[in-house]
PDB file of C-alpha atoms in Angstrom:
ATOM      1  CA  UNK A1202       0.000   0.000   0.000  1.00  0.00           C
ATOM      2  CA  UNK A1203       1.405   3.390  -0.963  1.00  0.00           C
ATOM      3  CA  UNK A1204       1.585   6.276   1.547  1.00  0.00           C
ATOM      4  CA  UNK A1205      -1.384   8.640   1.743  1.00  0.00           C
ATOM      5  CA  UNK A1206      -2.659  11.485   3.887  1.00  0.00           C
ATOM      6  CA  UNK A1207      -5.966  11.404   5.740  1.00  0.00           C
ATOM      7  CA  UNK A1208      -8.641  13.718   7.094  1.00  0.00           C
ATOM      8  CA  UNK A1209     -12.145  13.494   8.543  1.00  0.00           C
ATOM      9  CA  UNK A1210     -14.829  15.674   7.001  1.00  0.00           C
ATOM     10  CA  UNK A1211     -17.404  17.511   9.120  1.00  0.00           C
ATOM     11  CA  UNK A1212     -20.033  18.078   6.409  1.00  0.00           C
ATOM     12  CA  UNK A1213     -20.856  16.738   2.940  1.00  0.00           C
ATOM     13  CA  UNK A1214     -19.823  19.998   1.280  1.00  0.00           C
ATOM     14  CA  UNK A1215     -16.541  19.992   3.197  1.00  0.00           C
ATOM     15  CA  UNK A1216     -15.860  16.407   2.141  1.00  0.00           C
ATOM     16  CA  UNK A1217     -16.529  17.177  -1.520  1.00  0.00           C
ATOM     17  CA  UNK A1218     -14.323  20.261  -1.392  1.00  0.00           C
ATOM     18  CA  UNK A1219     -11.504  18.292   0.261  1.00  0.00           C
ATOM     19  CA  UNK A1220     -11.474  15.646  -2.465  1.00  0.00           C
ATOM     20  CA  UNK A1221     -11.585  18.291  -5.175  1.00  0.00           C
ATOM     21  CA  UNK A1222      -8.720  20.132  -3.490  1.00  0.00           C
ATOM     22  CA  UNK A1223      -6.372  17.107  -3.491  1.00  0.00           C
ATOM     23  CA  UNK A1224      -5.628  15.524  -6.894  1.00  0.00           C
ATOM     24  CA  UNK A1225      -5.937  11.759  -6.564  1.00  0.00           C
ATOM     25  CA  UNK A1226      -8.048  11.918  -3.390  1.00  0.00           C
ATOM     26  CA  UNK A1227     -10.814   9.435  -2.562  1.00  0.00           C
ATOM     27  CA  UNK A1228     -13.733   9.272  -0.135  1.00  0.00           C
ATOM     28  CA  UNK A1229     -13.692   6.378   2.314  1.00  0.00           C
ATOM     29  CA  UNK A1230     -16.583   4.972   4.345  1.00  0.00           C
ATOM     30  CA  UNK A1231     -16.849   1.201   4.867  1.00  0.00           C
ATOM     31  CA  UNK A1232     -13.764   0.626   2.745  1.00  0.00           C
ATOM     32  CA  UNK A1233     -14.784  -2.920   1.809  1.00  0.00           C
ATOM     33  CA  UNK A1234     -13.708  -2.408  -1.810  1.00  0.00           C
ATOM     34  CA  UNK A1235     -11.289   0.532  -1.690  1.00  0.00           C
ATOM     35  CA  UNK A1236      -8.946  -0.884   0.955  1.00  0.00           C
ATOM     36  CA  UNK A1237      -8.553  -4.160  -0.947  1.00  0.00           C
ATOM     37  CA  UNK A1238      -7.700  -2.236  -4.109  1.00  0.00           C
ATOM     38  CA  UNK A1239      -5.204  -0.062  -2.222  1.00  0.00           C
ATOM     39  CA  UNK A1240      -3.418  -3.122  -0.871  1.00  0.00           C
ATOM     40  CA  UNK A1241      -3.043  -4.415  -4.426  1.00  0.00           C
ATOM     41  CA  UNK A1242      -2.032  -0.933  -5.658  1.00  0.00           C
ATOM     42  CA  UNK A1243      -4.881  -0.997  -8.143  1.00  0.00           C
ATOM     43  CA  UNK A1244      -6.084   2.157  -6.385  1.00  0.00           C
ATOM     44  CA  UNK A1245      -3.363   4.529  -5.196  1.00  0.00           C
ATOM     45  CA  UNK A1246      -5.087   7.570  -3.666  1.00  0.00           C
ATOM     46  CA  UNK A1247      -2.794  10.265  -2.348  1.00  0.00           C
ATOM     47  CA  UNK A1248      -5.366  11.446   0.197  1.00  0.00           C
ATOM     48  CA  UNK A1249      -8.370   9.849   1.919  1.00  0.00           C
ATOM     49  CA  UNK A1250     -11.368  11.830   3.150  1.00  0.00           C
ATOM     50  CA  UNK A1251     -13.274   9.908   5.826  1.00  0.00           C
ATOM     51  CA  UNK A1252     -17.039  10.557   5.568  1.00  0.00           C
ATOM     52  CA  UNK A1253     -18.185   8.234   8.364  1.00  0.00           C
ATOM     53  CA  UNK A1254     -18.893  11.123  10.753  1.00  0.00           C
ATOM     54  CA  UNK A1255     -21.401  12.735   8.397  1.00  0.00           C
ATOM     55  CA  UNK A1256     -25.083  12.443   9.320  1.00  0.00           C
ATOM     56  CA  UNK A1257     -25.935  10.307   6.304  1.00  0.00           C
ATOM     57  CA  UNK A1258     -26.960   7.063   7.993  1.00  0.00           C
ATOM     58  CA  UNK A1259     -30.757   7.452   8.204  1.00  0.00           C
ATOM     59  CA  UNK A1260     -33.643   5.972   6.215  1.00  0.00           C
ATOM     60  CA  UNK A1261     -36.485   8.501   6.047  1.00  0.00           C
ATOM     61  CA  UNK A1262     -39.887   8.648   4.391  1.00  0.00           C
ATOM     62  CA  UNK A1263     -40.322  11.147   1.559  1.00  0.00           C
ATOM     63  CA  UNK A1264     -43.465  13.263   1.074  1.00  0.00           C
ATOM     64  CA  UNK A1265     -44.587  11.189  -1.937  1.00  0.00           C
ATOM     65  CA  UNK A1266     -44.429   7.879  -0.043  1.00  0.00           C
ATOM     66  CA  UNK A1267     -40.934   6.816  -1.018  1.00  0.00           C
ATOM     67  CA  UNK A1268     -37.753   6.455   1.024  1.00  0.00           C
ATOM     68  CA  UNK A1269     -34.599   8.532   1.233  1.00  0.00           C
ATOM     69  CA  UNK A1270     -31.663   6.257   2.085  1.00  0.00           C
ATOM     70  CA  UNK A1271     -28.582   7.975   3.458  1.00  0.00           C
ATOM     71  CA  UNK A1272     -25.323   7.257   1.674  1.00  0.00           C
ATOM     72  CA  UNK A1273     -23.847   5.769   4.860  1.00  0.00           C
ATOM     73  CA  UNK A1274     -26.695   3.369   5.641  1.00  0.00           C
ATOM     74  CA  UNK A1275     -25.063  -0.032   5.994  1.00  0.00           C
ATOM     75  CA  UNK A1276     -26.252  -2.835   3.739  1.00  0.00           C
ATOM     76  CA  UNK A1277     -27.358  -4.940   6.717  1.00  0.00           C
ATOM     77  CA  UNK A1278     -29.512  -2.128   8.105  1.00  0.00           C
ATOM     78  CA  UNK A1279     -31.053  -1.354   4.734  1.00  0.00           C
ATOM     79  CA  UNK A1280     -31.976  -4.978   4.073  1.00  0.00           C
ATOM     80  CA  UNK A1281     -33.508  -5.283   7.562  1.00  0.00           C
ATOM     81  CA  UNK A1282     -35.597  -2.093   7.434  1.00  0.00           C
ATOM     82  CA  UNK A1283     -39.272  -3.063   7.664  1.00  0.00           C
ATOM     83  CA  UNK A1284     -40.335  -0.478   5.066  1.00  0.00           C
ATOM     84  CA  UNK A1285     -37.808  -1.830   2.589  1.00  0.00           C
ATOM     85  CA  UNK A1286     -38.818  -5.424   3.266  1.00  0.00           C
ATOM     86  CA  UNK A1287     -42.520  -4.592   2.910  1.00  0.00           C
ATOM     87  CA  UNK A1288     -42.549  -2.184  -0.035  1.00  0.00           C
ATOM     88  CA  UNK A1289     -39.272  -2.739  -1.892  1.00  0.00           C
ATOM     89  CA  UNK A1290     -38.644  -6.439  -1.384  1.00  0.00           C
ATOM     90  CA  UNK A1291     -36.474  -6.794  -4.476  1.00  0.00           C
ATOM     91  CA  UNK A1292     -33.931  -4.480  -2.836  1.00  0.00           C
ATOM     92  CA  UNK A1293     -33.830  -6.397   0.454  1.00  0.00           C
ATOM     93  CA  UNK A1294     -33.393  -9.677  -1.424  1.00  0.00           C
ATOM     94  CA  UNK A1295     -30.631  -8.278  -3.632  1.00  0.00           C
ATOM     95  CA  UNK A1296     -28.713  -6.960  -0.632  1.00  0.00           C
ATOM     96  CA  UNK A1297     -28.932 -10.249   1.236  1.00  0.00           C
ATOM     97  CA  UNK A1298     -27.590 -12.132  -1.785  1.00  0.00           C
ATOM     98  CA  UNK A1299     -24.393 -10.085  -1.786  1.00  0.00           C
ATOM     99  CA  UNK A1300     -21.057 -10.684  -0.063  1.00  0.00           C
ATOM    100  CA  UNK A1301     -21.186 -11.974   3.535  1.00  0.00           C
ATOM    101  CA  UNK A1302     -22.803 -10.835   6.761  1.00  0.00           C
ATOM    102  CA  UNK A1303     -19.553  -9.297   7.963  1.00  0.00           C
ATOM    103  CA  UNK A1304     -19.118  -7.256   4.789  1.00  0.00           C
ATOM    104  CA  UNK A1305     -22.772  -6.172   4.741  1.00  0.00           C
ATOM    105  CA  UNK A1306     -22.296  -4.835   8.269  1.00  0.00           C
ATOM    106  CA  UNK A1307     -19.619  -2.451   6.961  1.00  0.00           C
ATOM    107  CA  UNK A1308     -20.586  -1.780   3.341  1.00  0.00           C
ATOM    108  CA  UNK A1309     -22.549   1.403   2.672  1.00  0.00           C
ATOM    109  CA  UNK A1310     -25.290   2.295   0.212  1.00  0.00           C
ATOM    110  CA  UNK A1311     -23.113   4.737  -1.731  1.00  0.00           C
ATOM    111  CA  UNK A1312     -20.112   2.443  -1.647  1.00  0.00           C
ATOM    112  CA  UNK A1313     -22.172  -0.418  -3.023  1.00  0.00           C
ATOM    113  CA  UNK A1314     -23.180   1.690  -6.032  1.00  0.00           C
ATOM    114  CA  UNK A1315     -19.541   2.656  -6.576  1.00  0.00           C
ATOM    115  CA  UNK A1316     -18.039  -0.841  -6.457  1.00  0.00           C
ATOM    116  CA  UNK A1317     -15.407  -1.420  -9.083  1.00  0.00           C
ATOM    117  CA  UNK A1318     -15.422  -4.453 -11.342  1.00  0.00           C
ATOM    118  CA  UNK A1319     -14.130  -7.820 -10.158  1.00  0.00           C
ATOM    119  CA  UNK A1320     -12.589  -8.549 -13.563  1.00  0.00           C
ATOM    120  CA  UNK A1321      -9.407 -10.539 -12.788  1.00  0.00           C
ATOM    121  CA  UNK A1322      -7.426  -8.547 -15.334  1.00  0.00           C
ATOM    122  CA  UNK A1323      -8.370  -5.318 -13.547  1.00  0.00           C
ATOM    123  CA  UNK A1324      -7.025  -6.759 -10.295  1.00  0.00           C
ATOM    124  CA  UNK A1325      -3.788  -8.043 -11.872  1.00  0.00           C
ATOM    125  CA  UNK A1326      -1.428  -5.071 -12.132  1.00  0.00           C
ATOM    126  CA  UNK A1327       0.838  -7.077 -14.444  1.00  0.00           C
ATOM    127  CA  UNK A1328      -1.875  -7.095 -17.098  1.00  0.00           C
ATOM    128  CA  UNK A1329      -2.916  -4.160 -19.312  1.00  0.00           C
ATOM    129  CA  UNK A1330      -6.316  -2.768 -18.329  1.00  0.00           C
ATOM    130  CA  UNK A1331      -7.997   0.360 -19.662  1.00  0.00           C
ATOM    131  CA  UNK A1332      -9.945   0.795 -16.422  1.00  0.00           C
ATOM    132  CA  UNK A1333      -6.774   0.795 -14.350  1.00  0.00           C
ATOM    133  CA  UNK A1334      -4.493   2.534 -16.868  1.00  0.00           C
ATOM    134  CA  UNK A1335      -6.403   4.269 -19.679  1.00  0.00           C
ATOM    135  CA  UNK A1336      -5.036   3.465 -23.115  1.00  0.00           C
ATOM    136  CA  UNK A1337      -3.055   0.399 -22.048  1.00  0.00           C
ATOM    137  CA  UNK A1338      -5.458  -2.123 -23.610  1.00  0.00           C
ATOM    138  CA  UNK A1339      -7.945  -4.746 -22.397  1.00  0.00           C
ATOM    139  CA  UNK A1340      -6.440  -8.098 -21.450  1.00  0.00           C
ATOM    140  CA  UNK A1341      -9.893  -9.639 -21.048  1.00  0.00           C
ATOM    141  CA  UNK A1342     -10.538  -9.360 -24.788  1.00  0.00           C
ATOM    142  CA  UNK A1343      -9.071 -12.569 -26.123  1.00  0.00           C
ATOM    143  CA  UNK A1344      -8.499 -13.830 -22.592  1.00  0.00           C
ATOM    144  CA  UNK A1345     -10.664 -15.821 -20.171  1.00  0.00           C
ATOM    145  CA  UNK A1346     -14.117 -14.278 -20.554  1.00  0.00           C
ATOM    146  CA  UNK A1347     -16.536 -16.562 -18.706  1.00  0.00           C
ATOM    147  CA  UNK A1348     -17.403 -13.852 -16.152  1.00  0.00           C
ATOM    148  CA  UNK A1349     -17.335 -10.930 -18.590  1.00  0.00           C
ATOM    149  CA  UNK A1350     -20.100  -8.846 -20.169  1.00  0.00           C
ATOM    150  CA  UNK A1351     -22.188  -9.969 -23.126  1.00  0.00           C
ATOM    151  CA  UNK A1352     -23.894  -6.677 -23.982  1.00  0.00           C
ATOM    152  CA  UNK A1353     -23.002  -2.986 -23.942  1.00  0.00           C
ATOM    153  CA  UNK A1354     -19.343  -3.896 -24.434  1.00  0.00           C
ATOM    154  CA  UNK A1355     -16.730  -1.937 -26.376  1.00  0.00           C
ATOM    155  CA  UNK A1356     -13.313  -2.485 -27.908  1.00  0.00           C
ATOM    156  CA  UNK A1357     -11.851  -0.941 -24.752  1.00  0.00           C
ATOM    157  CA  UNK A1358     -13.582  -3.021 -22.048  1.00  0.00           C
ATOM    158  CA  UNK A1359     -15.836  -6.047 -21.523  1.00  0.00           C
ATOM    159  CA  UNK A1360     -16.024  -5.960 -17.707  1.00  0.00           C
ATOM    160  CA  UNK A1361     -19.240  -6.288 -15.693  1.00  0.00           C
ATOM    161  CA  UNK A1362     -20.553  -4.236 -12.800  1.00  0.00           C
ATOM    162  CA  UNK A1363     -20.523  -6.376  -9.622  1.00  0.00           C
ATOM    163  CA  UNK A1364     -23.274  -4.838  -7.454  1.00  0.00           C
ATOM    164  CA  UNK A1365     -26.477  -6.734  -6.636  1.00  0.00           C
ATOM    165  CA  UNK A1366     -27.991  -3.706  -4.920  1.00  0.00           C
ATOM    166  CA  UNK A1367     -27.534  -1.529  -8.009  1.00  0.00           C
ATOM    167  CA  UNK A1368     -29.596  -3.940 -10.134  1.00  0.00           C
ATOM    168  CA  UNK A1369     -32.490  -3.681  -7.685  1.00  0.00           C
ATOM    169  CA  UNK A1370     -32.120   0.111  -7.523  1.00  0.00           C
ATOM    170  CA  UNK A1371     -32.328   0.210 -11.320  1.00  0.00           C
ATOM    171  CA  UNK A1372     -35.563  -1.786 -11.457  1.00  0.00           C
ATOM    172  CA  UNK A1373     -37.018   0.469  -8.724  1.00  0.00           C
ATOM    173  CA  UNK A1374     -36.168   3.683 -10.655  1.00  0.00           C
ATOM    174  CA  UNK A1375     -34.143   5.119  -7.789  1.00  0.00           C
ATOM    175  CA  UNK A1376     -32.439   8.507  -7.974  1.00  0.00           C
ATOM    176  CA  UNK A1377     -29.034   9.456  -6.585  1.00  0.00           C
ATOM    177  CA  UNK A1378     -28.629  12.731  -4.676  1.00  0.00           C
ATOM    178  CA  UNK A1379     -25.199  14.351  -4.541  1.00  0.00           C
ATOM    179  CA  UNK A1380     -23.297  17.429  -3.453  1.00  0.00           C
ATOM    180  CA  UNK A1381     -20.551  18.953  -5.605  1.00  0.00           C
ATOM    181  CA  UNK A1382     -17.326  20.517  -4.451  1.00  0.00           C
ATOM    182  CA  UNK A1383     -18.877  24.002  -4.716  1.00  0.00           C
ATOM    183  CA  UNK A1384     -21.751  22.939  -2.440  1.00  0.00           C
ATOM    184  CA  UNK A1385     -24.298  22.662  -5.278  1.00  0.00           C
ATOM    185  CA  UNK A1386     -26.665  19.705  -5.096  1.00  0.00           C
ATOM    186  CA  UNK A1387     -27.679  17.413  -7.935  1.00  0.00           C
ATOM    187  CA  UNK A1388     -30.143  14.571  -8.596  1.00  0.00           C
ATOM    188  CA  UNK A1389     -29.105  11.804 -11.006  1.00  0.00           C
ATOM    189  CA  UNK A1390     -31.570   9.118 -12.201  1.00  0.00           C
ATOM    190  CA  UNK A1391     -30.119   5.669 -11.574  1.00  0.00           C
ATOM    191  CA  UNK A1392     -30.531   4.944 -15.289  1.00  0.00           C
ATOM    192  CA  UNK A1393     -27.957   7.662 -16.007  1.00  0.00           C
ATOM    193  CA  UNK A1394     -25.674   7.052 -13.047  1.00  0.00           C
ATOM    194  CA  UNK A1395     -23.587   4.131 -14.320  1.00  0.00           C
ATOM    195  CA  UNK A1396     -21.890   4.470 -17.720  1.00  0.00           C
ATOM    196  CA  UNK A1397     -21.162   1.999 -20.488  1.00  0.00           C
ATOM    197  CA  UNK A1398     -17.426   1.627 -21.195  1.00  0.00           C
ATOM    198  CA  UNK A1399     -17.157   3.179 -24.640  1.00  0.00           C
ATOM    199  CA  UNK A1400     -13.637   4.544 -25.112  1.00  0.00           C
ATOM    200  CA  UNK A1401     -13.327   5.626 -21.467  1.00  0.00           C
ATOM    201  CA  UNK A1402     -14.041   2.593 -19.260  1.00  0.00           C
ATOM    202  CA  UNK A1403     -12.148   4.199 -16.364  1.00  0.00           C
ATOM    203  CA  UNK A1404     -14.993   6.752 -16.092  1.00  0.00           C
ATOM    204  CA  UNK A1405     -17.617   4.496 -14.535  1.00  0.00           C
ATOM    205  CA  UNK A1406     -20.296   6.888 -13.297  1.00  0.00           C
ATOM    206  CA  UNK A1407     -21.813  10.296 -14.009  1.00  0.00           C
ATOM    207  CA  UNK A1408     -20.166  11.765 -10.892  1.00  0.00           C
ATOM    208  CA  UNK A1409     -17.884  14.732 -11.359  1.00  0.00           C
ATOM    209  CA  UNK A1410     -14.491  14.908  -9.598  1.00  0.00           C
ATOM    210  CA  UNK A1411     -15.110  15.555  -5.908  1.00  0.00           C
ATOM    211  CA  UNK A1412     -18.871  14.943  -6.133  1.00  0.00           C
ATOM    212  CA  UNK A1413     -20.199  13.060  -3.090  1.00  0.00           C
ATOM    213  CA  UNK A1414     -23.288  10.853  -2.946  1.00  0.00           C
ATOM    214  CA  UNK A1415     -25.455  11.967  -0.014  1.00  0.00           C
ATOM    215  CA  UNK A1416     -28.508   9.719  -0.458  1.00  0.00           C
ATOM    216  CA  UNK A1417     -30.433   7.405  -2.735  1.00  0.00           C
ATOM    217  CA  UNK A1418     -34.178   7.993  -3.089  1.00  0.00           C
ATOM    218  CA  UNK A1419     -36.716   5.283  -3.837  1.00  0.00           C
ATOM    219  CA  UNK A1420     -40.016   6.458  -5.349  1.00  0.00           C
ATOM    220  CA  UNK A1421     -43.316   5.379  -3.864  1.00  0.00           C
ATOM    221  CA  UNK A1422     -43.860   1.606  -3.914  1.00  0.00           C
ATOM    222  CA  UNK A1423     -45.007   0.044  -7.170  1.00  0.00           C
ATOM    223  CA  UNK A1424     -46.565  -3.071  -5.645  1.00  0.00           C
ATOM    224  CA  UNK A1425     -46.499  -6.441  -7.363  1.00  0.00           C
ATOM    225  CA  UNK A1426     -44.331  -9.458  -6.585  1.00  0.00           C
ATOM    226  CA  UNK A1427     -40.686  -8.587  -6.015  1.00  0.00           C
ATOM    227  CA  UNK A1428     -38.115 -11.208  -6.978  1.00  0.00           C
ATOM    228  CA  UNK A1429     -34.323 -11.263  -7.087  1.00  0.00           C
ATOM    229  CA  UNK A1430     -32.666 -14.366  -8.515  1.00  0.00           C
ATOM    230  CA  UNK A1431     -28.887 -14.659  -8.544  1.00  0.00           C
ATOM    231  CA  UNK A1432     -27.142 -17.441 -10.440  1.00  0.00           C
ATOM    232  CA  UNK A1433     -23.539 -17.965  -9.358  1.00  0.00           C
ATOM    233  CA  UNK A1434     -20.885 -20.631  -9.119  1.00  0.00           C
ATOM    234  CA  UNK A1435     -21.448 -21.270  -5.414  1.00  0.00           C
ATOM    235  CA  UNK A1436     -24.327 -20.616  -3.047  1.00  0.00           C
ATOM    236  CA  UNK A1437     -22.790 -17.669  -1.182  1.00  0.00           C
ATOM    237  CA  UNK A1438     -19.985 -15.125  -1.273  1.00  0.00           C
ATOM    238  CA  UNK A1439     -19.805 -15.121  -5.075  1.00  0.00           C
ATOM    239  CA  UNK A1440     -20.597 -12.574  -7.752  1.00  0.00           C
ATOM    240  CA  UNK A1441     -23.394 -13.169 -10.224  1.00  0.00           C
ATOM    241  CA  UNK A1442     -22.947 -14.952 -13.504  1.00  0.00           C
ATOM    242  CA  UNK A1443     -26.440 -13.598 -14.164  1.00  0.00           C
ATOM    243  CA  UNK A1444     -28.941 -11.976 -11.834  1.00  0.00           C
ATOM    244  CA  UNK A1445     -32.540 -10.945 -12.416  1.00  0.00           C
ATOM    245  CA  UNK A1446     -34.415  -8.239 -10.518  1.00  0.00           C
ATOM    246  CA  UNK A1447     -38.095  -8.450 -11.406  1.00  0.00           C
ATOM    247  CA  UNK A1448     -41.317  -6.803 -10.255  1.00  0.00           C
ATOM    248  CA  UNK A1449     -44.328  -8.667 -11.613  1.00  0.00           C
ATOM    249  CA  UNK A1450     -47.927  -7.441 -11.470  1.00  0.00           C
ATOM    250  CA  UNK A1451     -51.018  -9.676 -11.399  1.00  0.00           C
ATOM    251  CA  UNK A1452     -51.684  -9.156 -15.110  1.00  0.00           C
ATOM    252  CA  UNK A1453     -48.182 -10.349 -15.984  1.00  0.00           C
ATOM    253  CA  UNK A1454     -46.799  -6.902 -16.718  1.00  0.00           C
ATOM    254  CA  UNK A1455     -43.831  -5.590 -14.807  1.00  0.00           C
ATOM    255  CA  UNK A1456     -40.208  -4.556 -14.809  1.00  0.00           C
ATOM    256  CA  UNK A1457     -36.928  -6.426 -15.162  1.00  0.00           C
ATOM    257  CA  UNK A1458     -33.232  -5.581 -14.851  1.00  0.00           C
ATOM    258  CA  UNK A1459     -30.225  -7.860 -15.235  1.00  0.00           C
ATOM    259  CA  UNK A1460     -26.905  -8.070 -13.439  1.00  0.00           C
ATOM    260  CA  UNK A1461     -23.750  -9.890 -14.467  1.00  0.00           C
ATOM    261  CA  UNK A1462     -24.210  -9.166 -18.172  1.00  0.00           C
ATOM    262  CA  UNK A1463     -23.008  -5.585 -18.690  1.00  0.00           C
ATOM    263  CA  UNK A1464     -20.825  -2.739 -17.454  1.00  0.00           C
ATOM    264  CA  UNK A1465     -23.900  -1.380 -15.631  1.00  0.00           C
ATOM    265  CA  UNK A1466     -27.216  -2.776 -14.371  1.00  0.00           C
ATOM    266  CA  UNK A1467     -28.990  -3.674 -17.607  1.00  0.00           C
ATOM    267  CA  UNK A1468     -32.567  -2.573 -18.161  1.00  0.00           C
ATOM    268  CA  UNK A1469     -34.375  -1.694 -21.397  1.00  0.00           C
ATOM    269  CA  UNK A1470     -37.841  -0.410 -20.504  1.00  0.00           C
ATOM    270  CA  UNK A1471     -39.239  -1.055 -23.991  1.00  0.00           C
ATOM    271  CA  UNK A1472     -38.588  -4.784 -23.556  1.00  0.00           C
ATOM    272  CA  UNK A1473     -40.876  -4.925 -20.517  1.00  0.00           C
ATOM    273  CA  UNK A1474     -43.996  -4.647 -22.668  1.00  0.00           C
ATOM    274  CA  UNK A1475     -43.307  -8.259 -23.656  1.00  0.00           C
ATOM    275  CA  UNK A1476     -43.380  -9.610 -20.081  1.00  0.00           C
ATOM    276  CA  UNK A1477     -46.934 -11.028 -20.342  1.00  0.00           C
ATOM    277  CA  UNK A1478     -45.686 -13.089 -23.323  1.00  0.00           C
ATOM    278  CA  UNK A1479     -42.902 -14.703 -21.346  1.00  0.00           C
ATOM    279  CA  UNK A1480     -39.143 -14.677 -20.827  1.00  0.00           C
ATOM    280  CA  UNK A1481     -38.159 -15.445 -24.423  1.00  0.00           C
ATOM    281  CA  UNK A1482     -40.079 -12.456 -25.744  1.00  0.00           C
ATOM    282  CA  UNK A1483     -38.495 -10.173 -23.156  1.00  0.00           C
ATOM    283  CA  UNK A1484     -34.954 -11.393 -23.750  1.00  0.00           C
ATOM    284  CA  UNK A1485     -35.279 -11.043 -27.517  1.00  0.00           C
ATOM    285  CA  UNK A1486     -35.419  -7.292 -26.921  1.00  0.00           C
ATOM    286  CA  UNK A1487     -33.522  -6.961 -23.651  1.00  0.00           C
ATOM    287  CA  UNK A1488     -30.411  -8.683 -25.025  1.00  0.00           C
ATOM    288  CA  UNK A1489     -30.744  -7.623 -28.656  1.00  0.00           C
ATOM    289  CA  UNK A1490     -27.323  -6.754 -30.002  1.00  0.00           C
ATOM    290  CA  UNK A1491     -25.478  -8.911 -27.484  1.00  0.00           C
ATOM    291  CA  UNK A1492     -21.855  -9.710 -28.349  1.00  0.00           C
ATOM    292  CA  UNK A1493     -20.953 -12.761 -26.272  1.00  0.00           C
ATOM    293  CA  UNK A1494     -17.696 -14.665 -26.516  1.00  0.00           C
ATOM    294  CA  UNK A1495     -17.386 -18.407 -26.850  1.00  0.00           C
ATOM    295  CA  UNK A1496     -16.730 -18.587 -23.110  1.00  0.00           C
ATOM    296  CA  UNK A1497     -19.777 -16.605 -21.940  1.00  0.00           C
ATOM    297  CA  UNK A1498     -22.438 -17.157 -24.598  1.00  0.00           C
ATOM    298  CA  UNK A1499     -24.169 -19.391 -22.045  1.00  0.00           C
ATOM    299  CA  UNK A1500     -25.214 -16.217 -20.190  1.00  0.00           C
ATOM    300  CA  UNK A1501     -27.856 -15.466 -22.820  1.00  0.00           C
ATOM    301  CA  UNK A1502     -29.751 -18.693 -22.174  1.00  0.00           C
ATOM    302  CA  UNK A1503     -29.019 -18.495 -18.452  1.00  0.00           C
ATOM    303  CA  UNK A1504     -30.588 -15.037 -18.246  1.00  0.00           C
ATOM    304  CA  UNK A1505     -33.687 -16.226 -20.100  1.00  0.00           C
ATOM    305  CA  UNK A1506     -34.091 -19.232 -17.811  1.00  0.00           C
ATOM    306  CA  UNK A1507     -33.547 -17.094 -14.700  1.00  0.00           C
ATOM    307  CA  UNK A1508     -36.278 -14.702 -15.817  1.00  0.00           C
ATOM    308  CA  UNK A1509     -38.579 -17.610 -16.696  1.00  0.00           C
ATOM    309  CA  UNK A1510     -38.080 -18.975 -13.173  1.00  0.00           C
ATOM    310  CA  UNK A1511     -38.827 -15.544 -11.708  1.00  0.00           C
ATOM    311  CA  UNK A1512     -42.053 -15.231 -13.722  1.00  0.00           C
ATOM    312  CA  UNK A1513     -43.102 -18.724 -12.657  1.00  0.00           C
ATOM    313  CA  UNK A1514     -42.373 -17.862  -9.036  1.00  0.00           C
ATOM    314  CA  UNK A1515     -44.523 -14.743  -9.344  1.00  0.00           C
ATOM    315  CA  UNK A1516     -47.492 -16.805 -10.525  1.00  0.00           C
ATOM    316  CA  UNK A1517     -47.298 -19.352  -7.689  1.00  0.00           C
TER     317      UNK A1517
END
């Protein structure tokens, strides 16, 4: 781990200004991803701004019947909240499918959204990686690609986003509230928050330098049956090969988002009109234009079968 300086922020605006003031600075809260990356020297921040003392650890009702989730709410507390369990069950289920109990006790809402890919080539500093060193190349292309993305890929990157929580947030149409380094506040729809790789895979979100997430807002409940299905190589403590977040209404209509298939949680709203016709009809649109490799082409059928199982579960 390389040397760094450290400070504790007293307010969100102060934290954002501190990161903007120090080139190469990072926010730190739970540290469940950042500290691992620092030990491997994948991340080498020159300065850490600790945001744990900020009053961002509450879950509060909004005037329109939704929930405002503070950026520092721990994953365990969010999954256990009775309002989340009752009205946004897909989110509670997604959270409980991630990591381990110990990690969920530390991991924060904002940190979960900002997880970096678990692509093995990103973690291996001996391998070229455009996310780690822009312009160096993508070792995953032509390499071992079983875990990699099948849609939304580019010539610069085929990595996937690892978060389970983010997939549920996407299907719930959450919004992300932030504060910039000048103290200005901003609201970003979750659909626009995560970016596809394009030519700049190292730019993973819509956040500006120094911009701090303060909360994530869920709109009023949409009802229906909430399902999160995660297909992985082992029953726990593993990232998704494919995951499905689905909200299914009594008439068969609903919403669906996928994890494990793209650089961001993958949802195409136009495909959801086909949900009453079944999983095959949805996937024909949801994964149209997919570019799988020989190693991960199985994800296309796996995603369809996972959605079919979710739709069957909703009917029983």
